[in-house]
mmCIF file with all atom_site columns, C-alpha atoms in Angstrom:
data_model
loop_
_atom_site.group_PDB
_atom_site.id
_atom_site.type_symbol
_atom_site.label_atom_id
_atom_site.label_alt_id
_atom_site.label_comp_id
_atom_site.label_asym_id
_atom_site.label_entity_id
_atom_site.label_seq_id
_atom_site.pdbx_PDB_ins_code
_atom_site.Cartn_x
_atom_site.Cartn_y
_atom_site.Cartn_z
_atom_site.occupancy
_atom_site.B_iso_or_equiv
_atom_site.pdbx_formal_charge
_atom_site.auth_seq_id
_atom_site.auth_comp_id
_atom_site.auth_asym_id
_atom_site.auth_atom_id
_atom_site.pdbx_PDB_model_num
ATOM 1   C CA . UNK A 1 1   ? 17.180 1.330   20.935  1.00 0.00 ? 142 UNK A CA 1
ATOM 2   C CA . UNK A 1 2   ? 15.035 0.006   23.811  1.00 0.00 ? 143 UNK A CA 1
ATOM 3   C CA . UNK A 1 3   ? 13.092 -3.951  23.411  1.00 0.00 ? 144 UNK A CA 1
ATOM 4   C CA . UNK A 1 4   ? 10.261 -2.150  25.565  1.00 0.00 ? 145 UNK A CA 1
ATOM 5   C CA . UNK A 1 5   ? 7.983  0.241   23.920  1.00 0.00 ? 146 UNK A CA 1
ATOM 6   C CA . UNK A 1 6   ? 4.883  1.932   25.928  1.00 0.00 ? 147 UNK A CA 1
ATOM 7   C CA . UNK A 1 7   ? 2.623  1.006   22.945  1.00 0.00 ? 148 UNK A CA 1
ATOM 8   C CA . UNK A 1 8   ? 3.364  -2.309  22.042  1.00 0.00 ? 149 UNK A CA 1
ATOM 9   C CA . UNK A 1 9   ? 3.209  -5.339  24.209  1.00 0.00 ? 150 UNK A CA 1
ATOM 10  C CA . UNK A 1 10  ? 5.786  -8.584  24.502  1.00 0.00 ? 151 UNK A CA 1
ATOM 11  C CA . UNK A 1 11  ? 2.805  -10.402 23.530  1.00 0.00 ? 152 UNK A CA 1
ATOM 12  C CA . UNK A 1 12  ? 2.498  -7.925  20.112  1.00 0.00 ? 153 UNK A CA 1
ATOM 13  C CA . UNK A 1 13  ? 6.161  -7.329  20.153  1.00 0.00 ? 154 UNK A CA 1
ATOM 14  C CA . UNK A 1 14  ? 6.574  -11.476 19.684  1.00 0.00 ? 155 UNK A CA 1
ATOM 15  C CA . UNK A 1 15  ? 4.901  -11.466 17.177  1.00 0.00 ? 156 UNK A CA 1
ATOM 16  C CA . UNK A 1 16  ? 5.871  -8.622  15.079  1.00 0.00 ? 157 UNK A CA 1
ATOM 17  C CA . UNK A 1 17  ? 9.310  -10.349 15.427  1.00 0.00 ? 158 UNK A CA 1
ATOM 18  C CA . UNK A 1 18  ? 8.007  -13.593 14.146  1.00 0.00 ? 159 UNK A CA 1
ATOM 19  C CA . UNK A 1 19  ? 6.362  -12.070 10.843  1.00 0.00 ? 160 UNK A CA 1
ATOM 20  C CA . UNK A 1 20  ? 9.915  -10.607 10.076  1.00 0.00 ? 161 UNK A CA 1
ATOM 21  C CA . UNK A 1 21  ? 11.486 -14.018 10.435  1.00 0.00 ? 162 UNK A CA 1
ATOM 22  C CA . UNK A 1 22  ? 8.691  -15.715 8.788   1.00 0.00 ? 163 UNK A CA 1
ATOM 23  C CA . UNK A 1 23  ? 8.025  -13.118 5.751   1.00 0.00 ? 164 UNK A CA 1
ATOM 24  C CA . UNK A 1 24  ? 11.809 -13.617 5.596   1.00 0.00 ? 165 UNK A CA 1
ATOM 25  C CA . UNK A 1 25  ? 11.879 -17.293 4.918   1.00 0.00 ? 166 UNK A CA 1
ATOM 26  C CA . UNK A 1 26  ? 9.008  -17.040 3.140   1.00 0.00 ? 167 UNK A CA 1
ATOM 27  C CA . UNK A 1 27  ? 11.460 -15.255 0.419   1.00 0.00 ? 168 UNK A CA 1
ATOM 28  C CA . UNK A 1 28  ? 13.704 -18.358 0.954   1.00 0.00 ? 169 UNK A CA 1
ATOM 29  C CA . UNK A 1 29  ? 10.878 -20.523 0.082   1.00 0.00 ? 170 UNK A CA 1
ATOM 30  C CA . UNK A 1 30  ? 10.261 -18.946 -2.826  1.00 0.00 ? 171 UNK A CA 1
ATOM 31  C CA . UNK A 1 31  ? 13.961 -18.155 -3.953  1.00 0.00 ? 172 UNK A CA 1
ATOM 32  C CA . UNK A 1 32  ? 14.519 -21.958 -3.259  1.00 0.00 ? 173 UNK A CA 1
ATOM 33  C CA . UNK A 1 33  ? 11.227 -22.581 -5.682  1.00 0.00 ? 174 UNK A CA 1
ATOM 34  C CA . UNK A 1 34  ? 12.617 -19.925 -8.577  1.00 0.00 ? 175 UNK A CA 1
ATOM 35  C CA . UNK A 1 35  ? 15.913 -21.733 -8.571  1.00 0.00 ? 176 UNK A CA 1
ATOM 36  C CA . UNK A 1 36  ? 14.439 -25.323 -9.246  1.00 0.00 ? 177 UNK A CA 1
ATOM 37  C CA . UNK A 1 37  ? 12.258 -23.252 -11.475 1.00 0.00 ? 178 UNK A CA 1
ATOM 38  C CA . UNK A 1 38  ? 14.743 -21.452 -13.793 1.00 0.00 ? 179 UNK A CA 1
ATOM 39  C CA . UNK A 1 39  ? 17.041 -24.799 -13.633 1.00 0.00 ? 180 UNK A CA 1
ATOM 40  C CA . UNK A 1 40  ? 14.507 -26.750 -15.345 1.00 0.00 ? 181 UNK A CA 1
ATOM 41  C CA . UNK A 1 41  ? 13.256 -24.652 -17.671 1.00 0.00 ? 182 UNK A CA 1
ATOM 42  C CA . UNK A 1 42  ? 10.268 -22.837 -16.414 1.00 0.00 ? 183 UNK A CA 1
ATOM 43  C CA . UNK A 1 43  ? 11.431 -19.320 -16.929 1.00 0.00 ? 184 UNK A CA 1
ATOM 44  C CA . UNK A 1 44  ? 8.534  -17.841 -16.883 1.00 0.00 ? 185 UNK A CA 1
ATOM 45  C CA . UNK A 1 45  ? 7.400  -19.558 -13.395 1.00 0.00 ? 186 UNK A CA 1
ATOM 46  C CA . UNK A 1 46  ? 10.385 -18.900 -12.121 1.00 0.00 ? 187 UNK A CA 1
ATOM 47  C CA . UNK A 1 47  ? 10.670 -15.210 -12.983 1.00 0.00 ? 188 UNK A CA 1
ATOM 48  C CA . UNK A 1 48  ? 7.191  -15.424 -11.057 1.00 0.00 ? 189 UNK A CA 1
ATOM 49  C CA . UNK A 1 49  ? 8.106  -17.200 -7.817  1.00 0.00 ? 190 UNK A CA 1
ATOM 50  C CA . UNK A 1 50  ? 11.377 -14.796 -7.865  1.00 0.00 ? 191 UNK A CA 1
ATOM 51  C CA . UNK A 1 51  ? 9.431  -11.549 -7.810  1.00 0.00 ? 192 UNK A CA 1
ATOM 52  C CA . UNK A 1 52  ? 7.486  -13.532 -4.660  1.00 0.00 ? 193 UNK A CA 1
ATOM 53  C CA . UNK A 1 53  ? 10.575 -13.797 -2.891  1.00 0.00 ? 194 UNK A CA 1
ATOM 54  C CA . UNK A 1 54  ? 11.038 -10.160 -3.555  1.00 0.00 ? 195 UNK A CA 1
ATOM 55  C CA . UNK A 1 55  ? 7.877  -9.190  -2.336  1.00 0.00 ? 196 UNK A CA 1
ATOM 56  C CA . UNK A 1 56  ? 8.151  -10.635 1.147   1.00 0.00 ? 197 UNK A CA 1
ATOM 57  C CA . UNK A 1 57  ? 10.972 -8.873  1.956   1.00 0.00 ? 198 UNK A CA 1
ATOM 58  C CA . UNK A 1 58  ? 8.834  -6.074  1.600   1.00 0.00 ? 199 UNK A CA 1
ATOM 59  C CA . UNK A 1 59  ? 6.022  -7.560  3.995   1.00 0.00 ? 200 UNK A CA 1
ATOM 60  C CA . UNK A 1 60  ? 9.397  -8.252  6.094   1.00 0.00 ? 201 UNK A CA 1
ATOM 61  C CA . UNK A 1 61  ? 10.112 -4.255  6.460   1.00 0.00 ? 202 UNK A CA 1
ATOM 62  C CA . UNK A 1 62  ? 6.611  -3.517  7.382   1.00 0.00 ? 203 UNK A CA 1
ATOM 63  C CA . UNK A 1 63  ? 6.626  -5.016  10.751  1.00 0.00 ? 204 UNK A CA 1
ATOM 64  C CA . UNK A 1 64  ? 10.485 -4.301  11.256  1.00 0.00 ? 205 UNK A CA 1
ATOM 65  C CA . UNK A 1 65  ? 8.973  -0.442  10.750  1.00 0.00 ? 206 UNK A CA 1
ATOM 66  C CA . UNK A 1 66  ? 6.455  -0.763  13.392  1.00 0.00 ? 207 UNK A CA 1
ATOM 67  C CA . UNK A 1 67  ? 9.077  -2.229  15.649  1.00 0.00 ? 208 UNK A CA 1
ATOM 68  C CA . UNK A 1 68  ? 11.238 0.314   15.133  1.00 0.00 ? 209 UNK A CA 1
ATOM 69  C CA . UNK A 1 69  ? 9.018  3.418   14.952  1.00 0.00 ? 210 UNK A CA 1
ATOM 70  C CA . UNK A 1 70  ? 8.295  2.397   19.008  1.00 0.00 ? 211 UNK A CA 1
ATOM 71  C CA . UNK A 1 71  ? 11.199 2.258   20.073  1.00 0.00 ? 212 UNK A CA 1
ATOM 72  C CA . UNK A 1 72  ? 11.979 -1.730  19.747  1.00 0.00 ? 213 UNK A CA 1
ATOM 73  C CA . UNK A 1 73  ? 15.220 -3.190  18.333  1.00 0.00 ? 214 UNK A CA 1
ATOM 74  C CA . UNK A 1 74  ? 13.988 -6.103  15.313  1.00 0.00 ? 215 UNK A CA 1
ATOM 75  C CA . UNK A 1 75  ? 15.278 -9.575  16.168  1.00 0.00 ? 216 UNK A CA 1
ATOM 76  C CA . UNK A 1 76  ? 17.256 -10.148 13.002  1.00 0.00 ? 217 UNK A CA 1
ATOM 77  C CA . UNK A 1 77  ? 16.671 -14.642 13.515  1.00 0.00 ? 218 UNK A CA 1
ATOM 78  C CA . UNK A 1 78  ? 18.829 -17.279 12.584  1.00 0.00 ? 219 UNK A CA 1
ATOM 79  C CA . UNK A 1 79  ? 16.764 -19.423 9.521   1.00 0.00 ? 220 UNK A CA 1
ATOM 80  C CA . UNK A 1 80  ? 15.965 -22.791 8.336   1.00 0.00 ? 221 UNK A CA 1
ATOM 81  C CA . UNK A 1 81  ? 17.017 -23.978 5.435   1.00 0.00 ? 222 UNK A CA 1
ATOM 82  C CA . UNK A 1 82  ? 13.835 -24.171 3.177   1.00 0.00 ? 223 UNK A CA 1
ATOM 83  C CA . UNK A 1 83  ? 13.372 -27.399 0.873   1.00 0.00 ? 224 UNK A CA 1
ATOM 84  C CA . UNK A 1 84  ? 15.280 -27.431 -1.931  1.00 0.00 ? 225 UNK A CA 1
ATOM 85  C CA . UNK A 1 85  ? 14.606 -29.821 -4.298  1.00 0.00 ? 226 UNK A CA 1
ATOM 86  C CA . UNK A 1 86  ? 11.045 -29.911 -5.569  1.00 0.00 ? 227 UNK A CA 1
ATOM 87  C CA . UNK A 1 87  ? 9.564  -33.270 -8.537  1.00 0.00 ? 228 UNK A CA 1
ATOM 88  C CA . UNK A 1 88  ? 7.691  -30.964 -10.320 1.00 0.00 ? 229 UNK A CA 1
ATOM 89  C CA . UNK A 1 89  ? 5.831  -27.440 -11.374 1.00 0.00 ? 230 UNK A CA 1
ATOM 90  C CA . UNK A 1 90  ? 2.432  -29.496 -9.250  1.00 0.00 ? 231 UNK A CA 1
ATOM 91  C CA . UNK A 1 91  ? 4.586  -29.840 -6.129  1.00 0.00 ? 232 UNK A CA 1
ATOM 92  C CA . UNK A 1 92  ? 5.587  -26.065 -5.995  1.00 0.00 ? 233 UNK A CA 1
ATOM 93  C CA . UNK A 1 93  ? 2.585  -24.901 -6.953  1.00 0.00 ? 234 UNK A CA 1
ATOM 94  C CA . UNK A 1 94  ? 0.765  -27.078 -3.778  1.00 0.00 ? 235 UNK A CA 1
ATOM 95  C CA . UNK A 1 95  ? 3.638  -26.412 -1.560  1.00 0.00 ? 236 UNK A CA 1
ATOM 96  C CA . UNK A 1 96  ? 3.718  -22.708 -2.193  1.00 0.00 ? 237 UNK A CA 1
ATOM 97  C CA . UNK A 1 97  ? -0.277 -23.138 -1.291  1.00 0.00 ? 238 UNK A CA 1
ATOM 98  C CA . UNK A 1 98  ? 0.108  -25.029 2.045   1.00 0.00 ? 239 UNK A CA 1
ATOM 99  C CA . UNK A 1 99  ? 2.845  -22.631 2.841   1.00 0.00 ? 240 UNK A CA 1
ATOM 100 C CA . UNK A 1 100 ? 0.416  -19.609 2.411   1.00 0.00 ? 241 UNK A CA 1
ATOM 101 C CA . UNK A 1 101 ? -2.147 -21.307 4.392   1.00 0.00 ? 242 UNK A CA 1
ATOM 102 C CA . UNK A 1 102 ? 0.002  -21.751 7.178   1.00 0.00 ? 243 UNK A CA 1
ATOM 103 C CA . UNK A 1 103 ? 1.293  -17.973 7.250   1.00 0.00 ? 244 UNK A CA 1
ATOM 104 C CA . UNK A 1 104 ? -2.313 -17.127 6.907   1.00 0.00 ? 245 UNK A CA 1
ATOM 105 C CA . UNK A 1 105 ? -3.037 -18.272 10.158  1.00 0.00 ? 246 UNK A CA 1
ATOM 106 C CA . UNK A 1 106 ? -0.325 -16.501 11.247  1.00 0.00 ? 247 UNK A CA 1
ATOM 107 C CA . UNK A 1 107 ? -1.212 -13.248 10.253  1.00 0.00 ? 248 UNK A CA 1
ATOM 108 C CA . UNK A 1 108 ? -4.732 -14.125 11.093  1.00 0.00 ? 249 UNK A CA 1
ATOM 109 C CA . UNK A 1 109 ? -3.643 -14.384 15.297  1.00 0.00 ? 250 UNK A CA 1
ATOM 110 C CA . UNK A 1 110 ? -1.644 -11.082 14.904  1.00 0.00 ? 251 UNK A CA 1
ATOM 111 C CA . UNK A 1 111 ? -4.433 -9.375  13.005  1.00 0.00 ? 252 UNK A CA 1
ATOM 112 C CA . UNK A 1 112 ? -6.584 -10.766 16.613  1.00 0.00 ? 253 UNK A CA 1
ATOM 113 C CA . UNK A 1 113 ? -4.322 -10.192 19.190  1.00 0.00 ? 254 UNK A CA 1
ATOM 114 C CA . UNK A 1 114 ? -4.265 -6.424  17.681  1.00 0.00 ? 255 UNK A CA 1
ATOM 115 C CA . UNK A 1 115 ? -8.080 -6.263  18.296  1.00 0.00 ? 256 UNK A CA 1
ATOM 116 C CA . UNK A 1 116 ? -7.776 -8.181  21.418  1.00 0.00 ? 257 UNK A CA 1
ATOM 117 C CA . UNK A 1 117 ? -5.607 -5.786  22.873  1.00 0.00 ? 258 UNK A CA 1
ATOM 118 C CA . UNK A 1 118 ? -6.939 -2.700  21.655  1.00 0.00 ? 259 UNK A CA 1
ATOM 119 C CA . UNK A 1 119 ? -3.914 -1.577  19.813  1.00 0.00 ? 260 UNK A CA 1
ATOM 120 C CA . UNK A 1 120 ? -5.070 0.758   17.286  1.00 0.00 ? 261 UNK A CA 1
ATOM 121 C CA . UNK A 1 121 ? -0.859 1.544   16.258  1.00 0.00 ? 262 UNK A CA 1
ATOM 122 C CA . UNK A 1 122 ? -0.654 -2.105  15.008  1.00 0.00 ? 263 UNK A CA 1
ATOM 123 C CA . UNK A 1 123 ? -4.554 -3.578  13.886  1.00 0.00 ? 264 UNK A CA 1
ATOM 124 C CA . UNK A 1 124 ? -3.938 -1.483  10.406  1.00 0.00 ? 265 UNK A CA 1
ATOM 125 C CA . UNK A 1 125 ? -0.994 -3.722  9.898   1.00 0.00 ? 266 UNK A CA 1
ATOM 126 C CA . UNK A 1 126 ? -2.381 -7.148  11.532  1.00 0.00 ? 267 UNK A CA 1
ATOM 127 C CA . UNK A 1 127 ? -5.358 -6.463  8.881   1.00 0.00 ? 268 UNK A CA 1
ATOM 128 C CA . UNK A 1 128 ? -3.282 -5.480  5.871   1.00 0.00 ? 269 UNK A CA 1
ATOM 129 C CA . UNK A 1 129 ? -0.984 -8.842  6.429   1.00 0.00 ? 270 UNK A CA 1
ATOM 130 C CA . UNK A 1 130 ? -4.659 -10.364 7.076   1.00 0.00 ? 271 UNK A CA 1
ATOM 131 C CA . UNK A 1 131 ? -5.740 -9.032  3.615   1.00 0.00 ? 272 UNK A CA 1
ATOM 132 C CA . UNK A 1 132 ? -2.819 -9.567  1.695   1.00 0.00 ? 273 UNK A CA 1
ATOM 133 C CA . UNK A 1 133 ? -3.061 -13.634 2.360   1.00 0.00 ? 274 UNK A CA 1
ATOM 134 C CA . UNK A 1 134 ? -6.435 -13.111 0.683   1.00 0.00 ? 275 UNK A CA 1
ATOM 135 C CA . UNK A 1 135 ? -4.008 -12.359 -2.571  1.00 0.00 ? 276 UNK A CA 1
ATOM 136 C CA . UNK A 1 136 ? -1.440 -14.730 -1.995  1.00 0.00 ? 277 UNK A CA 1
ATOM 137 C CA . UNK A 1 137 ? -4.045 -17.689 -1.583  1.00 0.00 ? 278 UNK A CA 1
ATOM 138 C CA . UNK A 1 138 ? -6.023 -16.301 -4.344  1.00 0.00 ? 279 UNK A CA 1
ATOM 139 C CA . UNK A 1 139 ? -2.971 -16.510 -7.284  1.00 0.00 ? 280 UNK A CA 1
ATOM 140 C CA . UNK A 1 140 ? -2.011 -19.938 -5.820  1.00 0.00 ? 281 UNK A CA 1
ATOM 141 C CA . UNK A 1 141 ? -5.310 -21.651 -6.378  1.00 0.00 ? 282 UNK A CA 1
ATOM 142 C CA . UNK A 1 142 ? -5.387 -20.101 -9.397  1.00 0.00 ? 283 UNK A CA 1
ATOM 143 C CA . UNK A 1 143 ? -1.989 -21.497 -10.496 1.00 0.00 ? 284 UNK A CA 1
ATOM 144 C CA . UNK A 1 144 ? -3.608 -25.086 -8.715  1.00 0.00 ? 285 UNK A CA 1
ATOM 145 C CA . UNK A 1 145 ? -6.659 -24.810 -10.855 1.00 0.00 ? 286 UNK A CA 1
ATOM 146 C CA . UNK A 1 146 ? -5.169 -23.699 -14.500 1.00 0.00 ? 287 UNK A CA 1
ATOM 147 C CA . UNK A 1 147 ? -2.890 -26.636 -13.473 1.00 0.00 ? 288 UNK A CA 1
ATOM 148 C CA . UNK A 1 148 ? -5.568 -29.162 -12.802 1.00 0.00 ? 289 UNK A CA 1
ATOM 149 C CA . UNK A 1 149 ? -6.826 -27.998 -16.486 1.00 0.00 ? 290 UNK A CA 1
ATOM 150 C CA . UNK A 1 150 ? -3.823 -28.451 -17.907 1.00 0.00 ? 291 UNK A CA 1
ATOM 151 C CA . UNK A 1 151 ? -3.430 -31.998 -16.479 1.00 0.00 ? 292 UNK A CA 1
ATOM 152 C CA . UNK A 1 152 ? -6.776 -33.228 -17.597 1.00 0.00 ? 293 UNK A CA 1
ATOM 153 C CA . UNK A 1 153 ? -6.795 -31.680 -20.852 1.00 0.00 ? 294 UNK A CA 1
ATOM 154 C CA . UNK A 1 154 ? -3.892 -34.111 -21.866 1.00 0.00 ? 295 UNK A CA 1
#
């Protein structure tokens, strides 16, 4: 398999690289999270934040498809060892939050270069990654507000 495709550019194919190394420690994160989880009782959060890691790995193979279906190898990246110890349900809740905010923007400047560039093949999945932060964001305020309930309710 080639790294140059006639549809994609470096500029796109940089990119698509980085969401598969950032969806994929993005299941670390979580993993890491459903570990402290499970280990200190919160089974039920941690069953949660478990099927997260899952699910990136699926938003991992989406842009590793694209690569691939044109003709470009997927840079399989070294990665960082995510945080592993966490004080409480509050801190992996707001972590997990920042963390989607920051891949939002992410997926946000492939979603634009996509546009930018006229590339029809890839603005389908810039958008969908675009759109599926909506989600992500969406179940972690919730967790942040039912939380914030919680907390004053005691």
């Amino acid at each position: 398999m080639e790294n140059k495709s006639i549809f994609l550019s470096e500029a796109i194919v940089k990119l698509l690289n980085y969401r598969v190394e950032q969806e994929e420690y993005s299941s670390r994160v979580y993993l890491a999270m459903a570990t402290l989880l499970f280990s200190t009782g919160f089974t039920g959060a941690g069953k949660l934040f478990s099927n997260y890691s899952k699910e990136e790995l699926v938003h991992t193979q989406k842009a590793r498809n694209i690569l691939a279906a044109n003709g470009v190898l997927p840079i399989t990246a070294a990665l960082s060892r995510p945080k592993i110890e966490f004080k409480n349900l509050q801190e992996v809740i707001q972590l997990a939050y920042e963390h989607e905010i920051k891949i939002t923007h992410q997926c946000n400047e492939l979603a634009k270069l996509t546009h930018t560039e006229n590339n029809f093949m890839v603005v389908e999945l810039g958008l969908w990654y675009s759109i599926e932060q909506v989600e992500e964001l969406n179940k972690l305020q919730n967790f942040k507000d039912r939380l914030s309930a919680l907390i004053v309710s005691l």
